[in-house]
mmCIF file of C-alpha atoms in Angstrom:
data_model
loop_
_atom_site.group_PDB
_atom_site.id
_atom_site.type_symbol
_atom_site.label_atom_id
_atom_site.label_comp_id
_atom_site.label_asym_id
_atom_site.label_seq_id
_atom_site.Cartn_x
_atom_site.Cartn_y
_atom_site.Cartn_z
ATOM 1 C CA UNK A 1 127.388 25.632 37.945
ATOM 2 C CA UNK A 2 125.762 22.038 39.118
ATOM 3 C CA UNK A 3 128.243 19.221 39.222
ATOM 4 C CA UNK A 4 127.527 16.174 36.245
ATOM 5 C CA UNK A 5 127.834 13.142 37.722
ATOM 6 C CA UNK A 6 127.430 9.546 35.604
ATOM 7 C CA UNK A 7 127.715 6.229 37.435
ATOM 8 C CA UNK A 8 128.726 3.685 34.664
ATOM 9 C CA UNK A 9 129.891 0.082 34.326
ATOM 10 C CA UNK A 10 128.988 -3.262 34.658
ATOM 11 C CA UNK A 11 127.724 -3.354 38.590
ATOM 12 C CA UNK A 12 123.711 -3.426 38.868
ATOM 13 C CA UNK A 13 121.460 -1.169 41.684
ATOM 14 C CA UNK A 14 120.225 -4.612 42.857
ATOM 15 C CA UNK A 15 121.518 -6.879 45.509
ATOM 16 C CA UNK A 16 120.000 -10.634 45.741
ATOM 17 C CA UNK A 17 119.081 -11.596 48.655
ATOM 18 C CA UNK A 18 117.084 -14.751 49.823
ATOM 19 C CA UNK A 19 114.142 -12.661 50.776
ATOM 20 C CA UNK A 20 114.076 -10.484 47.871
ATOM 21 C CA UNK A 21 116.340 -7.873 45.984
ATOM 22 C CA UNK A 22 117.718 -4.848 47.347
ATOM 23 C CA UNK A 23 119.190 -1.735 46.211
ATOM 24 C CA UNK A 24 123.018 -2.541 46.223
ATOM 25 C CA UNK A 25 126.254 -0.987 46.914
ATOM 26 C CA UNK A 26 126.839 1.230 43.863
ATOM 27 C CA UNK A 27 123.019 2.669 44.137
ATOM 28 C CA UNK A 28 123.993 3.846 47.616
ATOM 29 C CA UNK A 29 126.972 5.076 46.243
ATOM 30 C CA UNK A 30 124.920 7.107 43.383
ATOM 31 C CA UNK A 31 121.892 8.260 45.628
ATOM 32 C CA UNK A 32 124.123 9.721 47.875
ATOM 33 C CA UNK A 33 125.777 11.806 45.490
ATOM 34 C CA UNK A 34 121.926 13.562 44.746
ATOM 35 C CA UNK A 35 122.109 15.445 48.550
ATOM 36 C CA UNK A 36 118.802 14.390 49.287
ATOM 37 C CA UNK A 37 117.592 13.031 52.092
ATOM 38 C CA UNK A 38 114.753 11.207 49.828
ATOM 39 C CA UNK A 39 115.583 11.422 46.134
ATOM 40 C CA UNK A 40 113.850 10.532 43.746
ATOM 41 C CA UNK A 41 114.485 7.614 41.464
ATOM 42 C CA UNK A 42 113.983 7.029 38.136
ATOM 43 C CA UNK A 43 114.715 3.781 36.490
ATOM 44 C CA UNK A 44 115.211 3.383 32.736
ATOM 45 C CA UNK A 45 115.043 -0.305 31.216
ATOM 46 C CA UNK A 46 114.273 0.374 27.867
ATOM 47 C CA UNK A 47 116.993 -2.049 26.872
ATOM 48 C CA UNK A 48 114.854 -4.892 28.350
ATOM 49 C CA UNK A 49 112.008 -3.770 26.564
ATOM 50 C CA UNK A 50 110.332 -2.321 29.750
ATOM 51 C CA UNK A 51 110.298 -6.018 31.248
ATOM 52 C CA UNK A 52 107.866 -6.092 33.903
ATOM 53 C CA UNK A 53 109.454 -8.302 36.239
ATOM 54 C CA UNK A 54 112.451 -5.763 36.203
ATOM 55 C CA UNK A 55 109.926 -3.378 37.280
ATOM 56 C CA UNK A 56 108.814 -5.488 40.119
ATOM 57 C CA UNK A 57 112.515 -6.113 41.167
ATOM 58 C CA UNK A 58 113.315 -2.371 41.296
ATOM 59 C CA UNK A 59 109.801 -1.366 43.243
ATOM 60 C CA UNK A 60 110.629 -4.191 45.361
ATOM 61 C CA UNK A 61 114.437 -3.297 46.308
ATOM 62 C CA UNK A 62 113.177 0.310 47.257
ATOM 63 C CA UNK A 63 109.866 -0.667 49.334
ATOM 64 C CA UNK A 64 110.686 0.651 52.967
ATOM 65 C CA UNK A 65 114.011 2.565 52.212
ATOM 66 C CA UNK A 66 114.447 6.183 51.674
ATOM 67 C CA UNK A 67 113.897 6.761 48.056
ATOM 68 C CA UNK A 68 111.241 8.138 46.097
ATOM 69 C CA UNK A 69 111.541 5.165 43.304
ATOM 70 C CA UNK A 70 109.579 5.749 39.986
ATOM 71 C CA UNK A 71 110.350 4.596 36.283
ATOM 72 C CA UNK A 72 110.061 6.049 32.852
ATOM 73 C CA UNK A 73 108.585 3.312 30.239
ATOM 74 C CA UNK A 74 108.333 3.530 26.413
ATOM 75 C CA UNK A 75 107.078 0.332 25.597
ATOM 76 C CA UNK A 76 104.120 -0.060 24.154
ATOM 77 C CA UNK A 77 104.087 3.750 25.039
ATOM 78 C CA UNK A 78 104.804 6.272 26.978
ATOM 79 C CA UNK A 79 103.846 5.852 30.606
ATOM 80 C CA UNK A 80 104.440 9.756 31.119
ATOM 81 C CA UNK A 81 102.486 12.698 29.361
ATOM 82 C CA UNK A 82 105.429 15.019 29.656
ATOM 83 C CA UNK A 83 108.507 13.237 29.178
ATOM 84 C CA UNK A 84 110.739 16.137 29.869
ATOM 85 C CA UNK A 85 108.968 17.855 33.087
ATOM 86 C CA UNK A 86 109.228 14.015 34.719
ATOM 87 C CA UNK A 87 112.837 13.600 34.093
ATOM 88 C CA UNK A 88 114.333 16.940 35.279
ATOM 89 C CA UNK A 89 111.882 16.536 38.108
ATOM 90 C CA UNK A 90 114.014 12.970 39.393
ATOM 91 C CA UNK A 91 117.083 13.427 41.215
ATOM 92 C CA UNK A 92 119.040 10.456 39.718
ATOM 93 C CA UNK A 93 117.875 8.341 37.114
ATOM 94 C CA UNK A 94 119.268 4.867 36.565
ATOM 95 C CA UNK A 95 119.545 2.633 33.125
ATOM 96 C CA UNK A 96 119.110 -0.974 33.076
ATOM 97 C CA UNK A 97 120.742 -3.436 30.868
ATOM 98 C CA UNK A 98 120.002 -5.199 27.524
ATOM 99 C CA UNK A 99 120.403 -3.890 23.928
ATOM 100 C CA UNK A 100 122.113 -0.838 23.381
ATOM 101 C CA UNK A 101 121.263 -0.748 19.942
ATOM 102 C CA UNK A 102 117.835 -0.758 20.424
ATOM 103 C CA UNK A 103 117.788 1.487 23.282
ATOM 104 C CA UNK A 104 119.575 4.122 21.061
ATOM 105 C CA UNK A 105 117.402 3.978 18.992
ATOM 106 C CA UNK A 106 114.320 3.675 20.817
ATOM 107 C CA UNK A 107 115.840 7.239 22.808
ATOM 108 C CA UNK A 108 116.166 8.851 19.820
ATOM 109 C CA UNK A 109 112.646 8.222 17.901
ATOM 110 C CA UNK A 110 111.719 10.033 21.372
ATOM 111 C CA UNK A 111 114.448 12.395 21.773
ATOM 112 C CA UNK A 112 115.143 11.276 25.273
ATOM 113 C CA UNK A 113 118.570 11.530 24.390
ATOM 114 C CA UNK A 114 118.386 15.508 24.354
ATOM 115 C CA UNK A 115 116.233 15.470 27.524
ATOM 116 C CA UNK A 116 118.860 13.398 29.415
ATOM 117 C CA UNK A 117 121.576 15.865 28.336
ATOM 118 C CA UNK A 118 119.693 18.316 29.695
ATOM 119 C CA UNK A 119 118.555 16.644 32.977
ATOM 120 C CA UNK A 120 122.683 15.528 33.249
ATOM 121 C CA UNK A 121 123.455 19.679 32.677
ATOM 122 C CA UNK A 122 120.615 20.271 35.218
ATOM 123 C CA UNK A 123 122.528 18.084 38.048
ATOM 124 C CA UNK A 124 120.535 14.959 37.599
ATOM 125 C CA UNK A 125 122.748 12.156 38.732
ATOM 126 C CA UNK A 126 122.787 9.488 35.526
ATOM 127 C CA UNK A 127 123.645 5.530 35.971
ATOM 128 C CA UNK A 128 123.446 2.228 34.376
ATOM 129 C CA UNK A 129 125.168 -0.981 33.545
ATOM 130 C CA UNK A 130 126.353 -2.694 30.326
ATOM 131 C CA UNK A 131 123.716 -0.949 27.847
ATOM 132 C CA UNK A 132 122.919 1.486 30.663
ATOM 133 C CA UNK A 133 126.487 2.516 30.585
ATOM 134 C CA UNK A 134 127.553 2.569 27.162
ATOM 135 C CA UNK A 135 124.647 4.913 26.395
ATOM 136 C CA UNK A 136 126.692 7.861 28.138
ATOM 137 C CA UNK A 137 129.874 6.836 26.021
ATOM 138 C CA UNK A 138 131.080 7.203 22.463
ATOM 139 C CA UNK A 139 130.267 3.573 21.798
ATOM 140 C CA UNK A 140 131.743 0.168 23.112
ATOM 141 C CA UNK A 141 131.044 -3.469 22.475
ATOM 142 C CA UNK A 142 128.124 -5.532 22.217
ATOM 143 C CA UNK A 143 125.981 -8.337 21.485
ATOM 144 C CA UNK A 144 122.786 -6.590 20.581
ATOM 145 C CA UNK A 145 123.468 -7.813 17.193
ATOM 146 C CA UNK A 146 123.534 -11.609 18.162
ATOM 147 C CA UNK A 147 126.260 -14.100 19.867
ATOM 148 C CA UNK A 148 129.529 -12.270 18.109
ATOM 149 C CA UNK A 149 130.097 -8.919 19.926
ATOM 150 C CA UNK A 150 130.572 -6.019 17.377
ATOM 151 C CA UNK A 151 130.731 -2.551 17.672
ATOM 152 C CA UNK A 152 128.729 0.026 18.651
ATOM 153 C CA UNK A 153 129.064 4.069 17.940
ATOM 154 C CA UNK A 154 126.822 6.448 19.986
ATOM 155 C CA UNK A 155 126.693 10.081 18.595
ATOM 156 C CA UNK A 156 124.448 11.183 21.554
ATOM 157 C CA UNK A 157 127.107 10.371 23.914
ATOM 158 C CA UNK A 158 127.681 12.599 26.958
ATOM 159 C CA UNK A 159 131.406 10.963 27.780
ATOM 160 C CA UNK A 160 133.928 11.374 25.147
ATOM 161 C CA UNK A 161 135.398 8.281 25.966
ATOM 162 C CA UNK A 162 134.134 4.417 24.918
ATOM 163 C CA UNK A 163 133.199 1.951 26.986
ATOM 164 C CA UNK A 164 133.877 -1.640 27.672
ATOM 165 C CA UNK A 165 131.615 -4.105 29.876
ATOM 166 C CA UNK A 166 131.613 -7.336 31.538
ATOM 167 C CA UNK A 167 135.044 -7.183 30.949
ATOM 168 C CA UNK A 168 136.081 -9.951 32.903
ATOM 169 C CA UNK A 169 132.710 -12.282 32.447
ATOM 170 C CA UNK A 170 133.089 -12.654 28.512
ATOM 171 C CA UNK A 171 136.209 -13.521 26.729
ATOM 172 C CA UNK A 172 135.446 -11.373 23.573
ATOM 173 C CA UNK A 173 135.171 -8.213 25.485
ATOM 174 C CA UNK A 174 138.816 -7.546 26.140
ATOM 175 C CA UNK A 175 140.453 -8.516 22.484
ATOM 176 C CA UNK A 176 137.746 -6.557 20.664
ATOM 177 C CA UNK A 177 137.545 -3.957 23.352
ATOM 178 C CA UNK A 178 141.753 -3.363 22.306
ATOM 179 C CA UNK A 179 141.322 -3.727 18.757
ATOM 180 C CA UNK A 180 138.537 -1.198 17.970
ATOM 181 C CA UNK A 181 140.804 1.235 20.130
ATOM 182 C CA UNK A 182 143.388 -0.412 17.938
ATOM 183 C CA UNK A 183 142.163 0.611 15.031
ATOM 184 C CA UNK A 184 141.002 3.893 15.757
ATOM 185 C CA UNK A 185 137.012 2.836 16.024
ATOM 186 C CA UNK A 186 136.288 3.754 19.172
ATOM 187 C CA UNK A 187 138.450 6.465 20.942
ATOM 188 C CA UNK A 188 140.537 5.844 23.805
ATOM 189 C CA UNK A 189 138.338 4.117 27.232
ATOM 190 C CA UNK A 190 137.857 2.786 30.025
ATOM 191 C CA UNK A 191 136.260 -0.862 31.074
ATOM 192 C CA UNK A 192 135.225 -2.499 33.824
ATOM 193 C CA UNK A 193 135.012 -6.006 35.569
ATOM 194 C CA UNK A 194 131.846 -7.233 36.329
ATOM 195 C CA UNK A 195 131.142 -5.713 39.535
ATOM 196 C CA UNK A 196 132.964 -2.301 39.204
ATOM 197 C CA UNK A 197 131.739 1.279 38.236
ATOM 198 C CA UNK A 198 132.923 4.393 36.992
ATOM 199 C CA UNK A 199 132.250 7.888 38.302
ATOM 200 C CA UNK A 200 132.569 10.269 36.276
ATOM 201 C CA UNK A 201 132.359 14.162 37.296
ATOM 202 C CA UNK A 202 131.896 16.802 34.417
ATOM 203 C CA UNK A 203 133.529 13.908 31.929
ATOM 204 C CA UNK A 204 136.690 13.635 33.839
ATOM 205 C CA UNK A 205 137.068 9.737 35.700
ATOM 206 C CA UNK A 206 137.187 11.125 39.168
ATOM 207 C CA UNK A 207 136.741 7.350 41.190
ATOM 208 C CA UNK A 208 136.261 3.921 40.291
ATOM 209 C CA UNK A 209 134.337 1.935 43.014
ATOM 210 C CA UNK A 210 133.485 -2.063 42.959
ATOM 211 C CA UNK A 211 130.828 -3.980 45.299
ATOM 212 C CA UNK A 212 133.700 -7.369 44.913
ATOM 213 C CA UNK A 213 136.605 -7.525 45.816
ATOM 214 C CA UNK A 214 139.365 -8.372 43.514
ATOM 215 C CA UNK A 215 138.004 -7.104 40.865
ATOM 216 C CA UNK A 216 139.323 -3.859 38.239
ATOM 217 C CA UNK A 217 138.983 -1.075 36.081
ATOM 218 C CA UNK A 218 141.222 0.217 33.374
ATOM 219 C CA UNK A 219 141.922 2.193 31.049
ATOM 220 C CA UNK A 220 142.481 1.610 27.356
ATOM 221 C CA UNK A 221 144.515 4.335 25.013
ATOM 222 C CA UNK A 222 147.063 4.048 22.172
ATOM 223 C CA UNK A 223 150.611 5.456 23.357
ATOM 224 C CA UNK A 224 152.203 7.989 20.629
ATOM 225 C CA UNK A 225 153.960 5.299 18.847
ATOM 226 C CA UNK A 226 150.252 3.651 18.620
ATOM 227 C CA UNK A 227 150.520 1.128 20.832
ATOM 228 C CA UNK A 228 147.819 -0.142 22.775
ATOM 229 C CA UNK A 229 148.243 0.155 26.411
ATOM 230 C CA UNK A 230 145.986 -1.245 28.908
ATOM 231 C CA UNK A 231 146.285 0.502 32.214
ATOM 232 C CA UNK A 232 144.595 -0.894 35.306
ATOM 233 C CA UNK A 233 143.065 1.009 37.783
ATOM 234 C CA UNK A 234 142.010 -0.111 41.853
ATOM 235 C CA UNK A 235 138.622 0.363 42.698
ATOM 236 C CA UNK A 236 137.374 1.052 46.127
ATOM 237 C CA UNK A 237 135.882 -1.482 47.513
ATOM 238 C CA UNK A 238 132.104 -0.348 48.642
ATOM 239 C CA UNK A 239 130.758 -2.454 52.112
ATOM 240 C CA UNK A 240 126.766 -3.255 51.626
ATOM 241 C CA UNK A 241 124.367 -0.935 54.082
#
């Protein structure tokens, strides 16, 4: 039985760079974890709407490395005949940012959602950040709604746990975060600082990992006497190729 491996948090695959972007830290991280000496690469940014320049970023970051880079677009339509046979044909697929809400959604009217379960079962290595994680969770925080973050429930979720982003880069992320847990809205989690991923190996945390230093994970449960407790976890740090 394949290993299931999800990459999730709130650290991108790019790295600026004066000249242009490049695939950072945590994408090294994540490709190696395919075995392949060329995998191929499939990025997702149906949160952005399929922005174009996001595109350009991600072709741009994998010109002259070894990566087969590709993406899967559903805006205005499908840039793929057969969704299915392209996605359990990459070797790691990775999910850009944006609205979750519409992303879900979006996923769903195409059943992607059931192909990715199946590509994740299949040993396809799965990533993202902020949307692009939360997607693999039971749910989490966000501002796809407008300004004031609210909650968001994902029934296609792969992790049984929620998920919190940009923990440390927006100050309603870690009260809300606590009280939906609080409140028995979102089941117990784990969040991240900006910077910092998750790995996560058949649904078990098995690392965290962060491209800057300083920077945490941790993990959010109610105790028995229904307390919320906020644990925080190290990262290892991850040095740039």
């Amino acid at each position: 039985m394949k290993k299931k491996h999800i990459i999730a948090g709130s650290a991108g695959f790019l790295r600026p760079t004066p000249a242009r972007p490049e695939l950072g830290p945590v994408m090294r991280y994540m490709l190696d974890l395919t075995g392949q000496k060329r995998p191929k690469l499939c990025l997702l940014a149906t949160a952005g709407g399929d922005d174009p320049a996001w595109m350009r970023n991600f072709y741009d970051a994998c010109s002259g490395q070894n990566v087969e880079p590709g993406h899967l677009q559903l805006f205005p339509m499908p840039n793929h005949t057969d969704i299915e046979d392209y996605v359990l044909g990459q070797h790691a697929i990775w999910v850009g940012g944006g609205s979750v809400v519409n992303l879900l959604a979006v996923w769903e009217a195409h059943g992607l959602h059931r192909i990715l379960r199946r590509a994740w079962e299949a040993g396809v290595v799965l990533g993202g950040i902020s949307a692009g994680a939360i997607c693999w969770s039971a749910g989490g925080t966000t501002d796809s709604y407008g300004p004031e973050l609210r909650p968001v429930i994902n029934k296609h979720n792969l992790l049984p746990y929620s998920m919190g982003v940009h923990y440390d880069g927006e100050e309603q992320r870690r009260p809300l975060f606590q009280e939906l847990i609080g409140k028995g809205i979102l089941p117990e989690g784990y969040a991240t600082d900006n910077g910092v991923a998750l790995h996560f190996v058949n649904e078990k945390l098995y690392k965290t990992i962060s491209q800057e230093a300083g920077k945490g994970a941790y993990h959010v449960y109610l105790s028995e006497s229904g307390q919320v407790i906020e644990d925080r976890i190290e990262p290892q740090l991850l040095t740039a190729a």
